[in-house]
GROMACS .gro file of C-alpha atoms in nm:
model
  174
    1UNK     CA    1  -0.466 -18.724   8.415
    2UNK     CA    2  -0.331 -18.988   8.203
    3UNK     CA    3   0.047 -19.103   8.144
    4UNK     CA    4   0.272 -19.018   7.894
    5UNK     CA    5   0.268 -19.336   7.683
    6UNK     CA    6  -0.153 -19.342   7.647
    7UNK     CA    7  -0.096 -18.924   7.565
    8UNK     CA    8   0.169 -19.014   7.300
    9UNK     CA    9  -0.087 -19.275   7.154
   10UNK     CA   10  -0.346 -19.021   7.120
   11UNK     CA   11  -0.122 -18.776   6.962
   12UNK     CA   12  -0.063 -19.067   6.723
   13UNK     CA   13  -0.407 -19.135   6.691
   14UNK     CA   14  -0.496 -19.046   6.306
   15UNK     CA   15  -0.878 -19.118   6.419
   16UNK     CA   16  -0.888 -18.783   6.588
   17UNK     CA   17  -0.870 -18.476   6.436
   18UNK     CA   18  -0.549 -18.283   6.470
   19UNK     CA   19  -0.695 -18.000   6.658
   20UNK     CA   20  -0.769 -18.289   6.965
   21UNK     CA   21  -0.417 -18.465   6.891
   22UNK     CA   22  -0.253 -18.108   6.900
   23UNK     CA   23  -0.433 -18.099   7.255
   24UNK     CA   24  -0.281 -18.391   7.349
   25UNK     CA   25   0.077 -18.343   7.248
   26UNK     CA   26   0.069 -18.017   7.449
   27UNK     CA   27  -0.035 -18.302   7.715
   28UNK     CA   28   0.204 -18.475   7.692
   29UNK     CA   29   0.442 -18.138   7.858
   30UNK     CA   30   0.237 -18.173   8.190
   31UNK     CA   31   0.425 -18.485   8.236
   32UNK     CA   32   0.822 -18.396   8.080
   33UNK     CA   33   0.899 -18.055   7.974
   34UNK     CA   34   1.256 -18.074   8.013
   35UNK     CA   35   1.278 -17.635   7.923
   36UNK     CA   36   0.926 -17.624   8.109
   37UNK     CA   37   0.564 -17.598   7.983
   38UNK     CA   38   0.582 -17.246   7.774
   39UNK     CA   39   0.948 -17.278   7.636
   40UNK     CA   40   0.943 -17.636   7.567
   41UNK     CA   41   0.601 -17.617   7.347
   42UNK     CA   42   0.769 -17.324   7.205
   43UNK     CA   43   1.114 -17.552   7.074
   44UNK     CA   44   0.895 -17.829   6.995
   45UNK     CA   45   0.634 -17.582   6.728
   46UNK     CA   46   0.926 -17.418   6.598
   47UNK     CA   47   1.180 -17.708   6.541
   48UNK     CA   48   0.896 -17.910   6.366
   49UNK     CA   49   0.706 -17.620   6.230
   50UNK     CA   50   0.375 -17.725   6.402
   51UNK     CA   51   0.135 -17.449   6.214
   52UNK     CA   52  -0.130 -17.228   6.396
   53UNK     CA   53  -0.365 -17.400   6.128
   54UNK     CA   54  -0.259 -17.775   6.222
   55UNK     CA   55  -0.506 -17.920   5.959
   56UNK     CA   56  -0.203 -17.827   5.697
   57UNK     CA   57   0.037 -18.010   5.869
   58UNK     CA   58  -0.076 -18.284   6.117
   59UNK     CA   59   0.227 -18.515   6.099
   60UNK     CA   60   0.443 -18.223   6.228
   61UNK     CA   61   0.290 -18.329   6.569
   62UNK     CA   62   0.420 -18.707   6.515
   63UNK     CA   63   0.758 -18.520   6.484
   64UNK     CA   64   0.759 -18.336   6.779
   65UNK     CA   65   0.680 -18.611   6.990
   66UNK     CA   66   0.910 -18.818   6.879
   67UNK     CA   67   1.184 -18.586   7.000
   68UNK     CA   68   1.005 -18.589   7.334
   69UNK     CA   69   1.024 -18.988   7.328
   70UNK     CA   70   1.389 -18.984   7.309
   71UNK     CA   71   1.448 -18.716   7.557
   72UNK     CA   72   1.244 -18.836   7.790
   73UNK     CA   73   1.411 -19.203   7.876
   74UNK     CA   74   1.769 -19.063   7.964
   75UNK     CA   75   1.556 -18.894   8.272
   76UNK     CA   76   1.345 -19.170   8.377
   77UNK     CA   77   1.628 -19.419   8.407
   78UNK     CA   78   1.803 -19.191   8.614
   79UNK     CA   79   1.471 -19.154   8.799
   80UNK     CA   80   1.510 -19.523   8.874
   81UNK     CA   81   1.837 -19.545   8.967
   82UNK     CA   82   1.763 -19.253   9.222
   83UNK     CA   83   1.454 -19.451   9.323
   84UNK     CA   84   1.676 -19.752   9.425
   85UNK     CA   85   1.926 -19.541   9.605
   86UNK     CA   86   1.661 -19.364   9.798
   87UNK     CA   87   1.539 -19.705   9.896
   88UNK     CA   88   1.911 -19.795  10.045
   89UNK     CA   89   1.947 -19.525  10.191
   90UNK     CA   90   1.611 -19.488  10.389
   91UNK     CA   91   1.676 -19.882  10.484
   92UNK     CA   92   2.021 -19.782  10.642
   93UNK     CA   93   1.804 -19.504  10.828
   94UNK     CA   94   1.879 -19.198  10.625
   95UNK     CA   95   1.520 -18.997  10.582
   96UNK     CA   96   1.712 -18.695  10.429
   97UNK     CA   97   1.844 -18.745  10.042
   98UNK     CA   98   2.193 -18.735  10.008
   99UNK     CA   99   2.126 -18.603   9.597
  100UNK     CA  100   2.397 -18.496   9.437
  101UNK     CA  101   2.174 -18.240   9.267
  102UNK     CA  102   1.783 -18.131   9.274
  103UNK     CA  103   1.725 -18.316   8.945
  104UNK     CA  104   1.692 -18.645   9.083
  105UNK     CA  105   1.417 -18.558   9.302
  106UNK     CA  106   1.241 -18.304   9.041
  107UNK     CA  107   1.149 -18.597   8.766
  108UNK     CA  108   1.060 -18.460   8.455
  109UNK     CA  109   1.066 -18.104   8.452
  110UNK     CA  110   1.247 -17.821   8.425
  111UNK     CA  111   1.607 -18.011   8.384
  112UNK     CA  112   1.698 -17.709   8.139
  113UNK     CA  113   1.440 -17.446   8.291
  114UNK     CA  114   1.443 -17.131   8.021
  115UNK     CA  115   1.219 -16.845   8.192
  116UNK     CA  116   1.192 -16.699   7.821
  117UNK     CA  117   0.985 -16.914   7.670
  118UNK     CA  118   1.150 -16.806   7.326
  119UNK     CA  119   1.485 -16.829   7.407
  120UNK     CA  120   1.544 -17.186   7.486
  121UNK     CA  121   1.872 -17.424   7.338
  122UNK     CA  122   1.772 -17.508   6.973
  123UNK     CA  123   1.957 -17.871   6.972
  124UNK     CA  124   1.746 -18.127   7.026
  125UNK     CA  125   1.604 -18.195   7.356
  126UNK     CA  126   1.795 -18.551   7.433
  127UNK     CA  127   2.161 -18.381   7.378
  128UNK     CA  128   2.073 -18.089   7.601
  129UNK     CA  129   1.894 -18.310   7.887
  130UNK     CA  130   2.189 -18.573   7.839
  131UNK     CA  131   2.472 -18.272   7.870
  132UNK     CA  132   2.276 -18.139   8.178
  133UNK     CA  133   2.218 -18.459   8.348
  134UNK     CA  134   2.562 -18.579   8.281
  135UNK     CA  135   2.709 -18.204   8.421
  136UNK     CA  136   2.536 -18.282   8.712
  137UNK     CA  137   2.640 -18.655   8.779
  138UNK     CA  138   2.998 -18.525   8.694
  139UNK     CA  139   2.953 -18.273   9.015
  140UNK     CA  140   3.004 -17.943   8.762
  141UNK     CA  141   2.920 -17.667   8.904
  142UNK     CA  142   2.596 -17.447   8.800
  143UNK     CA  143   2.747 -17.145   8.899
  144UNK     CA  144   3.082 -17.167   8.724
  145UNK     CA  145   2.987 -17.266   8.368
  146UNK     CA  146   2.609 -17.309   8.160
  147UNK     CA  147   2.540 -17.655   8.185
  148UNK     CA  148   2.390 -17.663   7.850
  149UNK     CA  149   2.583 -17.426   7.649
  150UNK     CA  150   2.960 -17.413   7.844
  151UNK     CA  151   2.921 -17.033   7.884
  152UNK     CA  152   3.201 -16.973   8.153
  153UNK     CA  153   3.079 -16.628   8.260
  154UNK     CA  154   2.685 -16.667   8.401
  155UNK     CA  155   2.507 -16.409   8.554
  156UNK     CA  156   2.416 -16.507   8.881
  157UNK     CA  157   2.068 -16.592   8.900
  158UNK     CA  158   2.023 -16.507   8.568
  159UNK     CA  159   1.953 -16.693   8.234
  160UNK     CA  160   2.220 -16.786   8.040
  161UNK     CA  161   2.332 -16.520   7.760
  162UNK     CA  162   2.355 -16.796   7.473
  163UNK     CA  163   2.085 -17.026   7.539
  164UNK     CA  164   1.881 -16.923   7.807
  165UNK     CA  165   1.887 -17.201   8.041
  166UNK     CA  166   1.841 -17.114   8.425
  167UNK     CA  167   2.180 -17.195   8.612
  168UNK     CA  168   2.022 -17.394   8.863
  169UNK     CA  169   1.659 -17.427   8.720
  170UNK     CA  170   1.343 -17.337   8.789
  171UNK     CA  171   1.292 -17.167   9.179
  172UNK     CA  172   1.671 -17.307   9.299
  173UNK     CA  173   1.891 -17.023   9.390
  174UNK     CA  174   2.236 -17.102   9.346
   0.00000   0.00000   0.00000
């Protein structure tokens, strides 16, 4: 499998046709779907109206993964600076993580899991993985509020009401 950045470069490949560079933006969620696979796809061909017929619209793919490419840093530098910490902290002789949540050791997925793929947050992918990442570095709770949305009444275990983000995300019971 190849990395993000040489996916994104196919997807902006005008040399392929748009069927293969549709292919390869749907890549480009095996390596950060923030909502997961199903639900982030589903946010991305919906907020940038990426058609079933993709030969009317091919630069709607350019869109889309552009708002992957700005979502995507604020989780990989927090990826590094968890990297560096881990490194510390198995130096001083600590094998077990002290995380302050499973993000950190997750990478790029499922920071806003949404088990409906259809009902997912519809602001843009960096504000909602920002507001989750910065809930959790803040030491909010998952069980007292949404991360995403502020929804002060969650179901436990349960999707969010509003926007459909996964308390704790995807397979972490709270």
């Amino acid at each position: 499998m190849t990395s993000f950045p040489a996916t994104a470069r196919r997807v902006r490949d005008e040399s392929l046709s748009p069927r293969r560079r549709r292919s390869h933006l749907r890549d480009c969620l095996y390596h950060f779907a923030p909502y997961g696979f199903h639900a982030t796809w589903h946010h991305l061909a919906t907020r940038h109206r990426i058609p079933g017929d993709i030969e009317v619209d091919p630069p709607s793919l350019v869109r889309a993964l552009g708002e992957l490419e700005t979502a995507r840093p604020l989780v990989l530098a927090r990826a590094v600076a968890f990297a560096a910490q881990r490194r510390l902290q198995k130096q001083e002789g600590r094998r077990v993580p002290t995380t302050p949540h499973p993000w950190d050791s997750w990478g790029c997925h499922d920071i806003a899991y949404c088990p409906d793929p259809q009902k997912h947050p519809t602001e843009d992918l960096s504000i909602v993985v920002e507001r989750v990442l910065d809930a959790y570095a803040a030491g909010v709770d998952p069980a007292g509020r949404c991360l995403v949305c502020g929804d002060e009444n969650p179901r436990p275990g349960k999707a969010c009401r509003n926007c459909g983000v996964l308390p704790a995300g995807y397979g972490n019971p709270l």
